Amino acid sequence: MLMALLKRDLLLAFRARGDLLNPLMFFMIVTSLFPLAVSPDPKLLGVIAAGVIWVGALLATLLSLDLMFKNDYEDGSLEQMLLMPQPVMLMVLVKVLVHWLVAGLPLALIAPLLGLMLGLPNGGFQPLVISLLLATPILSLLGSIGAGLTVGLRKGGMLMPLLILPLYIPVLIFASSSVLAGVQGSSYTGHLAFLGAYLALTLVIAPVATAGALRISLAR
Amino acid sequence: MLMALLKRDLLLAFRARGDLLNPLMFFMIVTSLFPLAVSPDPKLLGVIAAGVIWVGALLATLLSLDLMFKNDYEDGSLEQMLLMPQPVMLMVLVKVLVHWLVAGLPLALIAPLLGLMLGLPNGGFQPLVISLLLATPILSLLGSIGAGLTVGLRKGGMLMPLLILPLYIPVLIFASSSVLAGVQGSSYTGHLAFLGAYLALTLVIAPVATAGALRISLAR
Amino acid sequence: MSLDTFNKECDTPNQAIDGAWLSARGLFCERDERILFSNLNFDFFPGDIVRIAGPNGAGKSSLMRILLGLSAGFDGALFWHGQDMNKSLYDFRSQLLYLGHQVGVKGGLTPEENLAWFNPKASQTQIFTALKKVGLAGFEDLLTHGLSAGQQRRVALARLFLCDKPLWILDEPFTAIDKEGVAELEQVVINHAQNGGLVILTTHHELNVPVKTVMLGTQESEMPLC
Amino acid sequence: MSLDTFNKECDTPNQAIDGAWLSARGLFCERDERILFSNLNFDFFPGDIVRIAGPNGAGKSSLMRILLGLSAGFDGALFWHGQDMNKSLYDFRSQLLYLGHQVGVKGGLTPEENLAWFNPKASQTQIFTALKKVGLAGFEDLLTHGLSAGQQRRVALARLFLCDKPLWILDEPFTAIDKEGVAELEQVVINHAQNGGLVILTTHHELNVPVKTVMLGTQESEMPLC
Amino acid sequence: MWTRLKRLYHKMGSPKWFYEITSQWSPWILLVGSALMLTGIVWGLAFAPADYLQGNSFRIIYIHVPASLLSQSAYLFMAVAGLVGLVWKMKMSFVVAKVIAPIGASLAIMSLLTGAIWGKPTWGTWWVWDARLTSMLILLFLYFGVIAIYNAIENDEMANKAAAILSIVGSINIPVIKYSVEWWNTLHQPATITLTKKPTMAPEMFIPLILTILAFYCWFAVWVFARTRNEILFKERKTNWVKKLLNNDKGAQL
Ligand code: HEM
Ligand SMILES: Nc1ncnc2c1ncn2[C@@H]1O[C@H](COP(=O)(O)OP(=O)(O)OP(=O)(O)O)[C@@H](O)[C@H]1O
Ligand SMILES: Nc1ncnc2c1ncn2[C@@H]1O[C@H](COP(=O)(O)OP(=O)(O)OP(=O)(O)O)[C@@H](O)[C@H]1O
Ligand SMILES: [Mg+2]
Ligand SMILES: [Mg+2]
């Protein structure tokens, strides 16, 4: 059943191929707003590049979270899933996996290009990609809690950032400072180790919390 | 009928009082991500403050656009409105007005606080508020076009930023450079005049375009 | 009147019959390369109750949306009071009450507020009377999204008691309504027609009402179950 | 069996009758300070067709969601095969087919893909046969959201032909289905019961099927229209 | 032992018992808290010496520090109450959690405001992105999230459960957030401005501070109890004991 769910969700994502690019496009547009809004000065941009790229990635993930359960809720399939004879937790994990594949992974792959555009110094590229690879699953996992809590609400769109962004802050701090460390030529394994530990923590907490949240949202 | 619509929408907004604060909270959280992601150094922050605040305002408006027509579409009231014996344009104007009151105006009012926290230099505050007051209606107006075009699509959430952000860019450039001018002590009336002119332009174009977009979305 | 009366070659191919309120000439609609109906001609008069009938997927809702001007994907001509529909759109809309699959009831408003927005001119007593008539007395002050499926539709149906629009277009108005409710609604429809209104509706319920029928999709698109 | 049979004081207040599949003891549900039902007792056996009846807003859907374990707002005990429901939840769910107001059909998938996901084990021929039985032959490869209201529900109803779950819980399965469709669905329900299955359903349609009835909300919450 | 615990649990789950017992306790706690506050404030404001660096502006410490401390503990209380409600299905516990959220948020705001007011004369700026300040700001955001959930969900029971889940997840993350913020700040730049270190404080300043902190905890308890009792009265307004109580009140007033 889990395999069937995985297959179905990937098929749906693939059907809406155009949508697949949206988080990516959003990411690119948002980061390219900064040279316009702040200053085109390459030196200044190089300094803020790491932070800007990471904030952009975070917002792009956030926006795409809406899709995680919403459609399934509206057409009744979420109800059907909760009634299946299997732990809801596992279903959540499949959903998170699909979300990460569709909305998280592509960000990590496109990020170097944006780094190039914003003039990120050379040492930053490697930690940028590695931190994105490590941290985007955390964003999907924590995000699933928010998505689960808000799925029944018609006005979920703006509520979710409020619930989830504070929890994203450690990720943001460690990821962006790992890039800074890379730029300054110092070691960034410590930061990445932290991200790994946080990933392990959320991998334990998030599916349970999301499963509970979904139950509550559907009982409403 | 227009008054009834205005009353209804304000009532709905007021009912969901908690939601009223959400764009505002989003704005505050997003802007406070930057010190965390970039650097807490007050000097650097002061330089990028204007740009960061403006990008934050832009994203906050963007996210709240989803609400403009979506609920009405889903429960069928949009259909009902299009069938009323009155120009759809006027209805759109009412919707835009409500959106601005709920999601645009509060941003202008809270912005000085954020300026303070990010260490915006003194001269920047006045142009920041004035430019926000002038430009947030533009954001709502242009946004209504995107909201109208995407309302029938289940996955509208991520598509809208792509349609709308490019249109927002002139606003962003002129508004943030008016703040920069203020910071540097030079005159910024030119920038504001441009914003005023752009506002007049969009006030003419946007309602017509949105009315057309809604017709198309509903015929789908 | 049966299918043939409507579908046969029309005597006045390019104009409506005198006295007809809503008329169509040569309507044609195609979806996904399947022809839903072609060369459909009809004239509806005040006092008529018209049922658009046909199995699932025959094109009933599509036809209604075409009549309403909400759908552009069709060929043919529509007339309102003998005039080209495009020219008399304002008049058409100001005389129309439409209830579709989605009824336009706001979950975040109470039943009373919902009706007040549809009929800004109605007084509070009128609204309360209408709500009472659909059996929602005592629910005026609850938010609508806390009501049951049938109760939510009843809020929309209360509009039938409030408004004085002569043309009603109702797409499956009886969905989710219980048996007595349906019987009483039928009576409301009959009364409206007898008072000189025109009612166009679809439903899969058995109707105990004398109606004209426009039958769609009886040939190729019939879809038996099992 | 009528209301009384179910609602009267129960002989075995804290356990189910032997052989009953689904039993309830002392169910109580309150919404918005209105009591929907109280002290509801019943035992459903294999071979039963149970209709939960009552006017709009009586609490039919609420009762179903309570049986399913989707709703927490109730008091009382539920038993599955004589065991406490909480302990036999896995078994209950693996024997259950539920269709609610929203049927869980994905607009972005074709009817065939929709069924494949509900029954991963079903072969393509089985799926095609099921779709043919609900009159969707020829529509297997269109995206579901392009279908009409009734056709979309038929996709969900095709699950009744595919699966071998003994317990069916159906909330208004006949919504939007045309007349012949309803008649044939009734036959499907009867067959299932005769083969030893248990069917629990609500509907506002007249049923031509011998059923047990659980009547809700006949006293205070009755809501006549007009 | 076990049965006694169980009885206690049932008692605590009963709104009536909670109402009555807190009605009895509240005046005493209020009295103790006020006495502590009075001594602390008088001692701190009138008798403690002015700080040799900051002059008299340091005296705002008697609001600032207790508010900061308490807003952090309040989040923890809220999460624990939510957990108890979820696991042991104790309804009263949800009510307490719900009541704490706005109180905790206002304490956080108080901390931020007093800190900002204090910062202007001492640091010459209202706000810096120091680790302490930043993590207090994030705590405020966490509170706002919880409050937003309460606002967004109509059904009380569901809102309580959802908020409980969020506050539990939040409290697990608080140490992570705190640690990361502190670590981030030291990494980027040596903090140019640090808060006064704790032990360096003179005992004349320190003891009144402890007193006011204790007083804040007492007041907090009274505040929470009062709001909880309000909630109870509203929730149970249909029950006999509340009707009787209200009637008695009316009788007493007449
Ligand atoms: C908006 C600005 C400020 C915020 C958000 C803030 C926040 C905090 C927090 C969270 C604590 C920690 C309580 C604890 O966990 O022990 C604290 C303690 C304290 N703050 Fe502030 N603070 C601010 C400004 C200031 C300023 C300007 C000063 C004075 C120069 C100051 C002096 C202190 C002192 C002396 C303590 C007690 C230290 C201790 O016991 O650890 N704070 N503040
Ligand atoms: N989410 C909810 N919140 C509060 N009250 C609700 C909620 N859902 C239903 N109710 C109340 O419970 C009552 C029963 O609703 P339910 O949906 O069970 O009725 P029903 O018998 O299925 O009616 P229908 O025939 O219209 O489908 C309604 O009067 C409604 O006011
Ligand atoms: N948005 C659409 N895009 C493509 N095809 C559509 C769309 N809506 C309807 N169709 C097609 O048009 C046909 C008629 O649909 P319509 O909704 O008019 O049927 P109906 O007669 O109202 O059926 P029902 O009784 O099920 O409501 C269907 O077969 C469907 O495939
Ligand atoms: Mg239809
Ligand atoms: Mg129902």
Coordinates of C-alpha atoms in Angstrom, one line a residue, chain D residues 41-210:
Chain D
N41 CA -27.6 0.6 21.2
F42 CA -27.4 -1.7 18.2
D43 CA -25.9 -4.9 16.9
F44 CA -25.4 -5.4 13.2
F45 CA -25.0 -8.9 11.8
P46 CA -23.5 -10.2 8.6
G47 CA -26.2 -10.2 5.9
D48 CA -27.7 -7.0 7.2
I49 CA -28.5 -4.0 5.2
V50 CA -28.7 -1.1 7.6
R51 CA -30.1 2.2 6.7
I52 CA -29.3 5.2 9.0
A53 CA -32.3 7.4 8.4
G54 CA -33.4 10.8 9.6
P55 CA -34.0 14.3 8.3
N56 CA -31.3 16.8 7.4
G57 CA -29.1 17.5 10.3
A58 CA -30.2 14.5 12.3
G59 CA -26.7 13.3 12.8
K60 CA -26.4 10.5 10.2
S61 CA -23.0 11.5 8.9
S62 CA -21.8 12.2 12.4
L63 CA -22.8 8.7 13.5
M64 CA -20.9 7.2 10.6
R65 CA -17.8 9.1 11.4
I66 CA -18.0 7.9 14.9
L67 CA -18.3 4.3 13.8
L68 CA -15.3 4.8 11.6
G69 CA -13.2 6.2 14.5
L70 CA -12.8 9.5 12.6
S71 CA -14.6 11.5 15.2
A72 CA -13.7 11.8 18.9
G73 CA -16.7 13.8 20.1
F74 CA -18.9 11.0 21.6
D75 CA -19.4 8.8 24.6
G76 CA -20.2 5.1 24.6
A77 CA -18.6 1.9 23.5
L78 CA -18.1 0.3 20.1
F79 CA -17.4 -3.4 19.4
W80 CA -16.1 -5.1 16.3
H81 CA -16.7 -8.9 16.3
G82 CA -17.5 -8.6 20.0
Q83 CA -14.2 -7.0 20.9
D84 CA -13.6 -3.5 22.0
M85 CA -13.1 -1.4 18.8
N86 CA -10.0 0.3 20.0
K87 CA -8.3 -3.1 20.3
S88 CA -9.5 -4.5 17.0
L89 CA -9.0 -1.3 15.0
Y90 CA -6.5 -2.9 12.6
D91 CA -8.9 -5.8 11.8
F92 CA -11.8 -3.4 11.5
R93 CA -10.0 -1.2 9.0
S94 CA -8.7 -4.1 6.9
Q95 CA -12.3 -5.2 6.4
L96 CA -13.8 -1.8 5.6
L97 CA -14.8 0.0 2.5
Y98 CA -16.0 3.5 3.2
L99 CA -17.4 6.1 0.8
G100 CA -18.2 9.5 2.3
H101 CA -19.6 12.8 1.0
Q102 CA -16.2 13.3 -0.6
V103 CA -15.2 10.1 -2.3
G104 CA -11.4 10.4 -2.6
V105 CA -11.2 10.3 -6.3
K106 CA -8.2 12.2 -7.7
G107 CA -9.0 14.6 -10.5
G108 CA -5.4 14.5 -11.8
L109 CA -5.5 10.7 -12.4
T110 CA -7.5 8.7 -14.9
P111 CA -10.3 6.5 -13.6
E112 CA -8.0 3.5 -14.1
E113 CA -5.2 4.9 -12.1
N114 CA -7.6 5.9 -9.4
L115 CA -8.7 2.4 -9.0
A116 CA -5.2 1.0 -9.2
W117 CA -4.2 3.0 -6.2
F118 CA -7.2 1.9 -4.1
N119 CA -6.6 -1.7 -5.0
P120 CA -2.9 -2.2 -5.7
K121 CA -3.4 -5.9 -6.1
A122 CA -6.1 -5.7 -8.7
S123 CA -5.1 -6.6 -12.3
Q124 CA -5.7 -4.3 -15.2
T125 CA -8.5 -6.5 -16.5
Q126 CA -10.3 -6.5 -13.2
I127 CA -10.1 -2.7 -13.2
F128 CA -11.4 -2.4 -16.7
T129 CA -14.3 -4.8 -15.9
A130 CA -15.2 -2.7 -12.9
L131 CA -15.2 0.5 -14.8
K132 CA -17.3 -1.1 -17.5
K133 CA -19.8 -2.1 -14.9
V134 CA -20.3 1.4 -13.8
G135 CA -20.7 2.6 -17.3
L136 CA -17.3 4.3 -17.8
A137 CA -16.0 2.1 -20.6
G138 CA -14.3 4.5 -23.0
F139 CA -13.5 6.9 -20.2
E140 CA -10.6 5.0 -18.7
D141 CA -7.9 7.2 -20.1
L142 CA -9.4 10.7 -19.5
L143 CA -8.4 12.7 -16.5
T144 CA -11.2 12.3 -13.9
H145 CA -11.7 16.0 -13.3
G146 CA -13.0 16.4 -16.8
L147 CA -15.9 14.1 -16.1
S148 CA -19.4 15.1 -15.0
A149 CA -20.5 15.1 -11.4
G150 CA -22.1 11.8 -11.7
Q151 CA -19.3 10.2 -13.6
Q152 CA -16.8 11.2 -10.9
R153 CA -18.9 9.4 -8.3
R154 CA -19.2 6.4 -10.5
V155 CA -15.4 6.1 -10.5
A156 CA -15.5 5.8 -6.7
L157 CA -18.5 3.4 -6.9
A158 CA -16.4 1.1 -9.1
R159 CA -14.6 0.1 -5.9
L160 CA -17.6 -1.8 -4.9
F161 CA -17.0 -4.2 -7.8
L162 CA -13.3 -4.5 -7.1
C163 CA -12.9 -5.2 -3.5
D164 CA -13.6 -8.1 -1.3
K165 CA -14.1 -6.1 1.9
P166 CA -17.0 -7.5 3.9
L167 CA -18.1 -4.2 5.6
W168 CA -19.4 -1.4 3.5
I169 CA -20.2 2.0 5.0
L170 CA -21.7 4.3 2.4
D171 CA -22.8 7.9 3.1
E172 CA -25.3 8.9 0.4
P173 CA -23.8 6.7 -2.3
F174 CA -26.6 7.6 -4.7
T175 CA -25.8 11.4 -4.9
A176 CA -25.6 12.6 -8.4
I177 CA -26.3 9.1 -9.9
D178 CA -29.0 8.8 -12.5
K179 CA -32.1 6.7 -12.0
E180 CA -31.0 3.5 -13.7
G181 CA -27.7 3.8 -11.9
V182 CA -29.5 3.9 -8.6
A183 CA -31.6 0.9 -9.3
E184 CA -28.5 -1.1 -10.3
L185 CA -26.6 0.0 -7.3
E186 CA -29.3 -1.2 -5.0
Q187 CA -28.9 -4.6 -6.6
V188 CA -25.2 -4.5 -5.9
V189 CA -25.9 -3.8 -2.3
I190 CA -28.4 -6.6 -2.0
N191 CA -26.0 -9.1 -3.6
H192 CA -23.3 -8.1 -1.2
A193 CA -25.5 -8.7 1.8
Q194 CA -26.7 -12.0 0.4
N195 CA -23.1 -13.1 0.1
G196 CA -22.7 -12.5 3.8
G197 CA -21.5 -8.9 3.8
L198 CA -22.7 -6.1 6.0
V199 CA -23.8 -2.8 4.4
I200 CA -24.5 0.4 6.4
L201 CA -25.8 3.3 4.3
T202 CA -27.6 6.6 4.4
T203 CA -29.7 8.0 1.6
H204 CA -32.6 10.3 1.1
H205 CA -33.8 8.2 -1.9
E206 CA -36.7 5.8 -1.6
L207 CA -35.1 2.3 -1.3
N208 CA -36.6 -0.8 -2.9
V209 CA -34.6 -3.0 -0.6
P210 CA -35.5 -4.7 2.7

